[in-house]
Amino acid sequence: MSVVNACYLNLPGNYLFSEIARRVNVYAADNPSRKLIRLGIGDVTSPLPPSVIRALHKAVDEQADAAGFRGYGPEQGYAFLREAVVADAFAGLGIDADEIFISDGAKSDIGNFQELFAADARIALTDPVYPVYADSNVMAGRAGAPDADGRFTGLIYLPCTADKGFIPELPRERPDIIYLCYPNNPTGGVLTRTELKQWVDYAREQQSVIFFDAAYESFISESDIPHSIYEIEGAREVAVEFRSYSKKAGFTGLRCGFAVVPRALVCRNARGSSGKTALHGLWMRRQTTKFNGCPYIVQRAAEAVHSPEGKRECAALIAAYMRNAGLIRDGFLRKGLTVSGGVNAPYVWVRLPDGTDSWEFFDRLLRETGIVGTPGAGFGPSGRGCFRMTGFGNAADTREAMERLKTFVL
Ligand SMILES: *Cc1c(COP(=O)(O)O)cnc(C)c1O
């Protein structure tokens, strides 16, 4: 009998959202007349902007005649989109259009990019964390087995706890790869320019590579928060950046994103060897071998996001989500709790009163108010005393939820 990749057997059960659904279903069956308000969602709820829909229709019609028809496209994306991306998002940052690799989303890129590194590469990630960072390295055999606390013995965890402002400290041992997500899911936290510079300087000193997940870049409202890691001097030599149209423009179903892989980013061919290889060429090789490219019509839709009209429409969608997030933030601050996020990110991360278990809080909030959030424990051991709410619901429901919260006794 053939043998499976046993690393997969070390993966934690993906029970978070199924367990939430199970508990919500039980509650709904017992309370059929009570309106549920779901503020745990990590998906957009507004339809696609009109300029995106127009671009889609136009690109579909082009496929009906020989002159406009497109077959296999370039795996790294069409030049029209790569150039639109650079002009709109990376002007003046020293990034060329051929350093942009269009994909079907940031999750795929973030999950796949670790393939370019040695099997024994050391990985650092924040706790709580977006699960893809850890799980893709578990699959690759870099994480070992989980301990009783659910932490993988082979990974370097960087706790983001309330006493440290939910911001990670530099690692104590040298990692080869550092995953940073800012603005952050789930904490909603950000790194200022000065704070991000410390990470870039550290990576340069230690010759580590930063995987910078900027999926929520477009939700930034404050001026001293960098939108791209390439705003920091020297980052092109140590960082790849991942972006997504999912939350920015409502593409969670349509699917498009991109990775920025600067040509200046080089790594050693082997430990102790002086031979070096640029990740740019390796990623090109990986994508041309294993990826078929993002559909032409979707790339035309993404191009529309960078048009003046598309930018206005997306900004309005984001503003609406951020108004919701602001209401949630204010609602929990009024309860006297420590809260992160809701200012530069659609996520609000609430530190629960000492000793409160995030699943118990989930149950009690649901039972007493009908509000559904996400227990922080689902994002890692450091999330246990925390709770995540999101601005992706609709405005009226979010307002109603915050009314209900007023009478909730902590
Ligand atoms: C939603 C999200 C993404 C985006 O993933 P897509 O595959 O582009 O939809 C990436 N990173 C984080 C942290 C996210 O929350």
Short mmCIF file of C-alpha atoms and ligand atoms in Angstrom, two decimals:
data_model
loop_
_atom_site.label_atom_id
_atom_site.label_comp_id
_atom_site.label_asym_id
_atom_site.label_seq_id
_atom_site.Cartn_x
_atom_site.Cartn_y
_atom_site.Cartn_z
CA MET A 1 0.00 0.00 0.00
CA SER A 2 1.26 3.50 -0.80
CA VAL A 3 2.12 5.83 2.04
CA VAL A 4 0.72 9.33 2.52
CA ASN A 5 2.68 12.50 3.32
CA ALA A 6 2.56 11.94 7.07
CA CYS A 7 3.10 15.65 7.72
CA TYR A 8 -0.58 16.12 6.83
CA LEU A 9 -1.47 13.91 9.77
CA ASN A 10 0.02 16.57 12.09
CA LEU A 11 -2.41 19.24 10.85
CA PRO A 12 -4.86 20.49 13.44
CA GLY A 13 -8.50 19.72 12.69
CA ASN A 14 -10.02 22.69 10.91
CA TYR A 15 -12.87 22.73 13.35
CA LEU A 16 -13.16 26.45 14.17
CA PHE A 17 -15.82 27.50 11.69
CA SER A 18 -17.62 24.16 11.70
CA GLU A 19 -17.78 24.25 15.51
CA ILE A 20 -19.14 27.82 15.38
CA ALA A 21 -21.76 26.74 12.82
CA ARG A 22 -22.75 23.79 15.00
CA ARG A 23 -23.25 25.94 18.10
CA VAL A 24 -25.13 28.60 16.11
CA ASN A 25 -27.43 25.95 14.62
CA VAL A 26 -28.25 24.57 18.07
CA TYR A 27 -29.03 28.10 19.31
CA ALA A 28 -31.15 28.93 16.23
CA ALA A 29 -33.18 25.72 16.66
CA ASP A 30 -33.84 26.55 20.34
CA ASN A 31 -34.59 30.25 19.66
CA PRO A 32 -36.46 30.32 16.32
CA SER A 33 -37.86 33.84 16.86
CA ARG A 34 -34.56 35.48 17.89
CA LYS A 35 -32.73 37.29 15.08
CA LEU A 36 -29.08 36.25 14.89
CA ILE A 37 -26.48 38.89 14.09
CA ARG A 38 -23.37 37.43 12.53
CA LEU A 39 -20.31 39.56 13.21
CA GLY A 40 -17.81 36.74 13.00
CA ILE A 41 -17.56 36.76 9.22
CA GLY A 42 -14.22 37.11 7.47
CA ASP A 43 -15.85 37.49 4.06
CA VAL A 44 -17.15 40.57 2.32
CA THR A 45 -20.92 40.95 1.97
CA SER A 46 -21.36 43.86 -0.51
CA PRO A 47 -21.70 43.10 -4.23
CA LEU A 48 -18.91 43.90 -6.69
CA PRO A 49 -18.49 47.57 -7.66
CA PRO A 50 -20.19 48.69 -10.94
CA SER A 51 -16.90 49.40 -12.77
CA VAL A 52 -15.75 45.83 -12.04
CA ILE A 53 -19.02 44.40 -13.37
CA ARG A 54 -18.70 46.49 -16.56
CA ALA A 55 -15.13 45.30 -17.10
CA LEU A 56 -16.24 41.69 -16.63
CA HIS A 57 -19.06 42.01 -19.21
CA LYS A 58 -16.75 43.63 -21.72
CA ALA A 59 -14.08 40.96 -21.28
CA VAL A 60 -16.67 38.18 -21.61
CA ASP A 61 -17.95 39.66 -24.89
CA GLU A 62 -14.38 39.83 -26.23
CA GLN A 63 -14.22 36.03 -25.92
CA ALA A 64 -17.02 35.65 -28.49
CA ASP A 65 -14.95 36.62 -31.54
CA ALA A 66 -11.61 35.46 -32.90
CA ALA A 67 -9.93 38.85 -32.51
CA GLY A 68 -10.70 39.17 -28.79
CA PHE A 69 -10.51 35.52 -27.78
CA ARG A 70 -7.79 34.57 -25.27
CA GLY A 71 -6.48 31.10 -24.62
CA TYR A 72 -3.62 30.28 -22.23
CA GLY A 73 -2.33 33.55 -20.83
CA PRO A 74 1.04 34.36 -19.28
CA GLU A 75 1.16 32.53 -15.92
CA GLN A 76 2.56 35.60 -14.19
CA GLY A 77 -0.33 37.76 -15.40
CA TYR A 78 -1.06 40.11 -18.29
CA ALA A 79 1.12 43.19 -18.64
CA PHE A 80 -1.93 45.50 -18.55
CA LEU A 81 -2.70 44.44 -14.98
CA ARG A 82 0.90 44.27 -13.75
CA GLU A 83 1.48 47.78 -15.09
CA ALA A 84 -1.76 49.08 -13.58
CA VAL A 85 -0.74 47.61 -10.21
CA VAL A 86 2.68 49.24 -10.23
CA ALA A 87 1.35 52.63 -11.36
CA ASP A 88 -1.42 52.65 -8.74
CA ALA A 89 0.17 50.95 -5.74
CA PHE A 90 3.98 50.98 -6.04
CA ALA A 91 4.85 54.25 -7.78
CA GLY A 92 8.16 55.56 -6.49
CA LEU A 93 8.92 52.38 -4.51
CA GLY A 94 11.34 50.87 -7.04
CA ILE A 95 9.09 47.97 -8.01
CA ASP A 96 8.89 47.01 -11.72
CA ALA A 97 5.88 45.49 -13.45
CA ASP A 98 7.83 42.27 -14.05
CA GLU A 99 8.25 41.87 -10.29
CA ILE A 100 4.46 41.50 -9.95
CA PHE A 101 3.03 37.97 -10.25
CA ILE A 102 -0.76 37.93 -10.68
CA SER A 103 -2.52 34.95 -9.06
CA ASP A 104 -5.89 33.64 -7.97
CA GLY A 105 -5.42 35.13 -4.51
CA ALA A 106 -3.14 35.73 -1.59
CA LYS A 107 -3.96 32.47 0.18
CA SER A 108 -2.54 30.41 -2.69
CA ASP A 109 0.57 32.57 -2.97
CA ILE A 110 1.23 32.62 0.77
CA GLY A 111 0.62 28.87 1.00
CA ASN A 112 2.86 28.10 -1.98
CA PHE A 113 5.76 30.50 -1.59
CA GLN A 114 7.43 28.45 1.18
CA GLU A 115 8.18 25.79 -1.49
CA LEU A 116 11.09 27.94 -2.66
CA PHE A 117 12.92 27.40 0.63
CA ALA A 118 14.96 24.56 2.10
CA ALA A 119 13.10 21.75 3.83
CA ASP A 120 14.82 22.67 7.11
CA ALA A 121 14.08 26.41 6.89
CA ARG A 122 13.18 27.87 10.30
CA ILE A 123 9.81 29.62 10.40
CA ALA A 124 8.67 32.46 12.67
CA LEU A 125 5.04 33.52 12.91
CA THR A 126 2.82 35.53 15.17
CA ASP A 127 0.37 34.00 17.62
CA PRO A 128 -2.60 34.51 17.06
CA VAL A 129 -2.19 33.93 13.34
CA TYR A 130 -3.87 33.43 9.96
CA PRO A 131 -3.77 29.59 9.88
CA VAL A 132 -2.31 29.28 6.33
CA TYR A 133 1.16 30.38 7.49
CA ALA A 134 1.49 27.54 9.95
CA ASP A 135 -0.44 24.86 8.07
CA SER A 136 1.49 25.22 4.79
CA ASN A 137 4.73 24.67 6.73
CA VAL A 138 3.23 21.73 8.61
CA MET A 139 2.47 20.14 5.22
CA ALA A 140 6.06 20.79 4.11
CA GLY A 141 7.44 19.03 7.18
CA ARG A 142 9.00 22.09 8.82
CA ALA A 143 6.79 22.29 11.90
CA GLY A 144 7.12 18.94 13.64
CA ALA A 145 4.22 17.83 15.82
CA PRO A 146 1.94 19.97 17.98
CA ASP A 147 2.49 20.05 21.75
CA ALA A 148 -0.33 19.81 24.30
CA ASP A 149 -0.96 23.54 23.85
CA GLY A 150 -1.38 23.20 20.07
CA ARG A 151 1.97 24.86 19.30
CA PHE A 152 4.18 23.14 16.74
CA THR A 153 7.53 22.29 18.26
CA GLY A 154 9.41 23.23 15.08
CA LEU A 155 7.95 26.73 14.65
CA ILE A 156 9.06 29.96 16.33
CA TYR A 157 6.00 31.66 17.82
CA LEU A 158 5.87 35.40 18.41
CA PRO A 159 3.09 36.02 20.96
CA CYS A 160 0.94 39.12 20.38
CA THR A 161 -0.71 39.72 23.72
CA ALA A 162 -2.58 42.65 25.24
CA ASP A 163 0.30 43.61 27.55
CA LYS A 164 2.50 44.16 24.49
CA GLY A 165 -0.16 46.05 22.53
CA PHE A 166 -0.78 42.90 20.43
CA ILE A 167 2.50 43.60 18.60
CA PRO A 168 5.20 40.88 18.28
CA GLU A 169 8.73 41.24 19.62
CA LEU A 170 11.73 40.35 17.45
CA PRO A 171 12.49 36.60 17.62
CA ARG A 172 15.12 35.35 20.09
CA GLU A 173 16.43 32.73 17.66
CA ARG A 174 17.15 33.37 14.00
CA PRO A 175 14.38 32.41 11.55
CA ASP A 176 14.85 31.92 7.80
CA ILE A 177 11.31 33.11 7.11
CA ILE A 178 9.20 35.59 9.09
CA TYR A 179 5.48 35.90 8.39
CA LEU A 180 4.07 39.36 9.08
CA CYS A 181 0.47 40.38 8.35
CA TYR A 182 -0.25 44.11 8.71
CA PRO A 183 -2.92 45.37 9.08
CA ASN A 184 -3.49 42.15 10.97
CA ASN A 185 -6.13 39.48 10.84
CA PRO A 186 -7.29 38.66 13.52
CA THR A 187 -6.02 41.44 15.85
CA GLY A 188 -6.70 44.42 13.57
CA GLY A 189 -3.32 45.75 14.75
CA VAL A 190 -0.81 47.64 12.62
CA LEU A 191 2.91 48.38 12.57
CA THR A 192 3.99 51.98 12.24
CA ARG A 193 6.72 52.88 9.79
CA THR A 194 9.26 52.87 12.66
CA GLU A 195 8.09 49.47 13.91
CA LEU A 196 8.15 47.89 10.45
CA LYS A 197 11.63 49.32 9.86
CA GLN A 198 12.84 47.36 12.91
CA TRP A 199 11.68 44.14 11.22
CA VAL A 200 13.29 45.03 7.90
CA ASP A 201 16.55 45.95 9.66
CA TYR A 202 16.41 42.69 11.64
CA ALA A 203 15.81 40.66 8.46
CA ARG A 204 18.74 42.36 6.74
CA GLU A 205 21.01 41.74 9.71
CA GLN A 206 19.97 38.09 10.10
CA GLN A 207 19.57 37.45 6.35
CA SER A 208 16.00 36.29 6.89
CA VAL A 209 13.13 36.71 4.39
CA ILE A 210 9.91 38.47 5.40
CA PHE A 211 6.63 37.24 3.92
CA PHE A 212 4.57 40.43 4.20
CA ASP A 213 0.82 39.82 3.93
CA ALA A 214 -0.78 43.16 3.01
CA ALA A 215 -4.27 41.82 2.25
CA TYR A 216 -5.80 44.64 4.37
CA GLU A 217 -3.61 47.48 3.13
CA SER A 218 -6.57 49.37 1.66
CA PHE A 219 -8.25 49.60 5.10
CA ILE A 220 -5.47 51.79 6.52
CA SER A 221 -6.73 55.21 7.61
CA GLU A 222 -3.76 56.62 9.54
CA SER A 223 -0.89 58.34 7.76
CA ASP A 224 2.10 56.83 9.61
CA ILE A 225 1.10 53.27 8.73
CA PRO A 226 2.95 51.87 5.69
CA HIS A 227 0.77 50.37 2.93
CA SER A 228 3.66 48.40 1.46
CA ILE A 229 6.78 47.00 3.08
CA TYR A 230 8.74 48.54 0.18
CA GLU A 231 8.11 51.95 1.74
CA ILE A 232 10.90 50.86 4.11
CA GLU A 233 14.40 51.30 2.77
CA GLY A 234 16.18 48.05 2.02
CA ALA A 235 13.01 45.93 2.06
CA ARG A 236 13.41 44.90 -1.57
CA GLU A 237 16.39 42.75 -0.56
CA VAL A 238 14.55 40.91 2.20
CA ALA A 239 10.79 40.87 1.58
CA VAL A 240 8.09 39.47 -0.64
CA GLU A 241 4.67 41.10 -0.38
CA PHE A 242 1.28 39.51 -0.91
CA ARG A 243 -1.80 41.49 -1.92
CA SER A 244 -5.37 40.53 -2.62
CA TYR A 245 -8.43 42.00 -4.31
CA SER A 246 -10.63 39.94 -1.97
CA LYS A 247 -11.32 42.38 0.87
CA LYS A 248 -10.26 45.49 -1.06
CA ALA A 249 -12.72 45.08 -3.93
CA GLY A 250 -15.05 42.21 -3.03
CA PHE A 251 -13.22 39.54 -5.09
CA THR A 252 -13.53 36.71 -2.52
CA GLY A 253 -15.62 34.77 -5.04
CA LEU A 254 -14.09 36.15 -8.25
CA ARG A 255 -10.47 35.42 -7.11
CA CYS A 256 -7.45 37.60 -7.86
CA GLY A 257 -4.35 38.70 -6.00
CA PHE A 258 -0.65 39.10 -6.60
CA ALA A 259 2.79 38.56 -5.12
CA VAL A 260 5.57 41.12 -5.38
CA VAL A 261 8.94 39.38 -5.76
CA PRO A 262 11.75 41.93 -6.18
CA ARG A 263 14.68 40.81 -8.33
CA ALA A 264 17.01 42.05 -5.58
CA LEU A 265 15.81 39.31 -3.21
CA VAL A 266 18.43 36.53 -3.24
CA CYS A 267 19.05 33.53 -1.00
CA ARG A 268 21.87 31.01 -0.60
CA ASN A 269 21.93 27.81 -2.70
CA ALA A 270 22.88 25.79 0.39
CA ARG A 271 23.87 26.49 3.99
CA GLY A 272 27.46 27.66 4.04
CA SER A 273 27.57 28.00 0.24
CA SER A 274 28.50 31.27 -1.43
CA GLY A 275 26.28 30.50 -4.44
CA LYS A 276 23.09 32.54 -4.52
CA THR A 277 19.80 32.48 -6.42
CA ALA A 278 17.16 35.16 -6.89
CA LEU A 279 13.71 34.12 -5.65
CA HIS A 280 12.20 35.94 -8.64
CA GLY A 281 13.42 33.30 -11.10
CA LEU A 282 12.40 30.44 -8.80
CA TRP A 283 8.89 31.81 -8.33
CA MET A 284 8.54 32.31 -12.09
CA ARG A 285 9.59 28.68 -12.59
CA ARG A 286 7.22 27.47 -9.87
CA GLN A 287 4.26 29.40 -11.26
CA THR A 288 4.86 28.48 -14.91
CA THR A 289 5.04 24.80 -13.88
CA LYS A 290 2.19 24.54 -11.38
CA PHE A 291 -0.14 27.50 -12.02
CA ASN A 292 -2.29 28.23 -15.06
CA GLY A 293 -2.72 31.94 -14.51
CA CYS A 294 -5.68 33.98 -13.36
CA PRO A 295 -8.49 34.14 -15.98
CA TYR A 296 -8.27 36.99 -18.50
CA ILE A 297 -11.75 38.27 -17.64
CA VAL A 298 -10.87 38.38 -13.94
CA GLN A 299 -7.65 40.27 -14.65
CA ARG A 300 -9.69 42.83 -16.63
CA ALA A 301 -11.99 43.11 -13.60
CA ALA A 302 -8.95 43.66 -11.35
CA GLU A 303 -7.63 46.29 -13.77
CA ALA A 304 -10.88 48.21 -13.25
CA VAL A 305 -10.18 48.32 -9.50
CA HIS A 306 -7.17 50.54 -10.31
CA SER A 307 -9.17 52.99 -12.45
CA PRO A 308 -10.21 56.31 -10.86
CA GLU A 309 -13.83 55.16 -10.76
CA GLY A 310 -12.94 51.73 -9.39
CA LYS A 311 -10.84 53.32 -6.67
CA ARG A 312 -13.72 55.60 -5.65
CA GLU A 313 -16.17 52.70 -5.55
CA CYS A 314 -13.85 50.45 -3.54
CA ALA A 315 -13.09 53.28 -1.12
CA ALA A 316 -16.84 53.63 -0.49
CA LEU A 317 -17.22 49.90 0.21
CA ILE A 318 -14.28 49.97 2.60
CA ALA A 319 -15.58 53.10 4.34
CA ALA A 320 -18.86 51.30 5.03
CA TYR A 321 -17.10 48.26 6.51
CA MET A 322 -14.90 50.55 8.57
CA ARG A 323 -17.92 52.44 9.95
CA ASN A 324 -19.19 49.07 11.19
CA ALA A 325 -15.80 48.21 12.65
CA GLY A 326 -15.71 51.60 14.39
CA LEU A 327 -19.13 50.95 15.97
CA ILE A 328 -17.96 47.57 17.24
CA ARG A 329 -14.75 49.03 18.58
CA ASP A 330 -16.66 51.78 20.42
CA GLY A 331 -19.19 49.26 21.72
CA PHE A 332 -16.54 47.11 23.37
CA LEU A 333 -14.50 50.08 24.60
CA ARG A 334 -17.66 51.31 26.36
CA LYS A 335 -17.73 47.98 28.19
CA GLY A 336 -14.33 48.93 29.60
CA LEU A 337 -12.42 46.27 27.67
CA THR A 338 -9.03 46.49 25.97
CA VAL A 339 -9.62 46.55 22.24
CA SER A 340 -7.31 46.40 19.22
CA GLY A 341 -8.18 47.14 15.60
CA GLY A 342 -11.20 48.73 13.95
CA VAL A 343 -9.16 51.79 12.91
CA ASN A 344 -6.87 50.54 10.12
CA ALA A 345 -8.46 47.11 9.71
CA PRO A 346 -11.99 45.67 9.57
CA TYR A 347 -11.22 43.43 12.56
CA VAL A 348 -11.84 44.25 16.19
CA TRP A 349 -9.93 42.09 18.67
CA VAL A 350 -11.28 42.22 22.20
CA ARG A 351 -9.30 41.22 25.28
CA LEU A 352 -11.84 39.51 27.51
CA PRO A 353 -11.90 40.04 31.30
CA ASP A 354 -9.16 38.04 33.06
CA GLY A 355 -9.84 34.34 33.18
CA THR A 356 -12.63 34.40 30.57
CA ASP A 357 -12.39 31.54 28.09
CA SER A 358 -13.09 32.66 24.52
CA TRP A 359 -15.43 29.72 23.78
CA GLU A 360 -17.41 30.33 26.99
CA PHE A 361 -17.71 33.99 26.04
CA PHE A 362 -18.85 32.98 22.54
CA ASP A 363 -21.62 30.83 24.05
CA ARG A 364 -22.79 33.42 26.55
CA LEU A 365 -22.79 36.31 24.04
CA LEU A 366 -24.77 34.16 21.63
CA ARG A 367 -27.23 32.99 24.29
CA GLU A 368 -27.83 36.42 25.82
CA THR A 369 -27.62 38.72 22.76
CA GLY A 370 -27.86 36.55 19.62
CA ILE A 371 -24.54 38.00 18.41
CA VAL A 372 -22.10 35.63 16.69
CA GLY A 373 -18.37 36.41 16.90
CA THR A 374 -15.24 34.27 16.66
CA PRO A 375 -13.42 32.82 19.72
CA GLY A 376 -9.82 33.98 19.76
CA ALA A 377 -8.62 30.48 20.66
CA GLY A 378 -9.32 29.52 17.03
CA PHE A 379 -6.35 31.65 15.92
CA GLY A 380 -3.75 30.22 18.28
CA PRO A 381 -3.02 29.66 21.99
CA SER A 382 -2.40 33.40 22.60
CA GLY A 383 -5.93 34.08 21.37
CA ARG A 384 -7.56 32.16 24.21
CA GLY A 385 -8.67 35.14 26.28
CA CYS A 386 -9.69 37.15 23.22
CA PHE A 387 -12.59 37.47 20.81
CA ARG A 388 -12.77 38.61 17.16
CA MET A 389 -15.56 40.69 15.64
CA THR A 390 -15.59 42.03 12.08
CA GLY A 391 -16.99 45.02 10.21
CA PHE A 392 -18.11 42.89 7.26
CA GLY A 393 -21.75 42.69 8.37
CA ASN A 394 -24.34 45.25 7.31
CA ALA A 395 -24.71 48.62 9.01
CA ALA A 396 -28.19 48.16 10.50
CA ASP A 397 -27.32 44.76 12.00
CA THR A 398 -24.06 46.06 13.41
CA ARG A 399 -25.89 48.99 15.07
CA GLU A 400 -28.48 46.63 16.49
CA ALA A 401 -25.76 44.33 17.82
CA MET A 402 -24.11 47.22 19.64
CA GLU A 403 -27.48 48.19 21.16
CA ARG A 404 -27.88 44.63 22.44
CA LEU A 405 -24.33 44.68 23.79
CA LYS A 406 -25.17 47.68 26.02
CA THR A 407 -27.24 45.55 28.39
CA PHE A 408 -24.90 42.55 28.28
CA VAL A 409 -23.20 42.02 31.64
CA LEU A 410 -19.55 40.97 31.28
C1 LIG B 1 -8.61 37.19 3.53
C2 LIG B 1 -7.14 37.11 3.75
C3 LIG B 1 -6.27 36.95 2.66
C4 LIG B 1 -6.80 36.97 1.26
O1 LIG B 1 -6.82 35.76 0.68
P1 LIG B 1 -7.37 35.56 -0.79
O2 LIG B 1 -6.87 34.20 -1.09
O3 LIG B 1 -6.75 36.59 -1.68
O4 LIG B 1 -8.86 35.67 -0.76
C5 LIG B 1 -4.91 36.87 2.91
N1 LIG B 1 -4.42 36.99 4.14
C6 LIG B 1 -5.21 37.19 5.20
C7 LIG B 1 -4.61 37.37 6.54
C8 LIG B 1 -6.60 37.23 5.04
O5 LIG B 1 -7.39 37.42 6.09
#
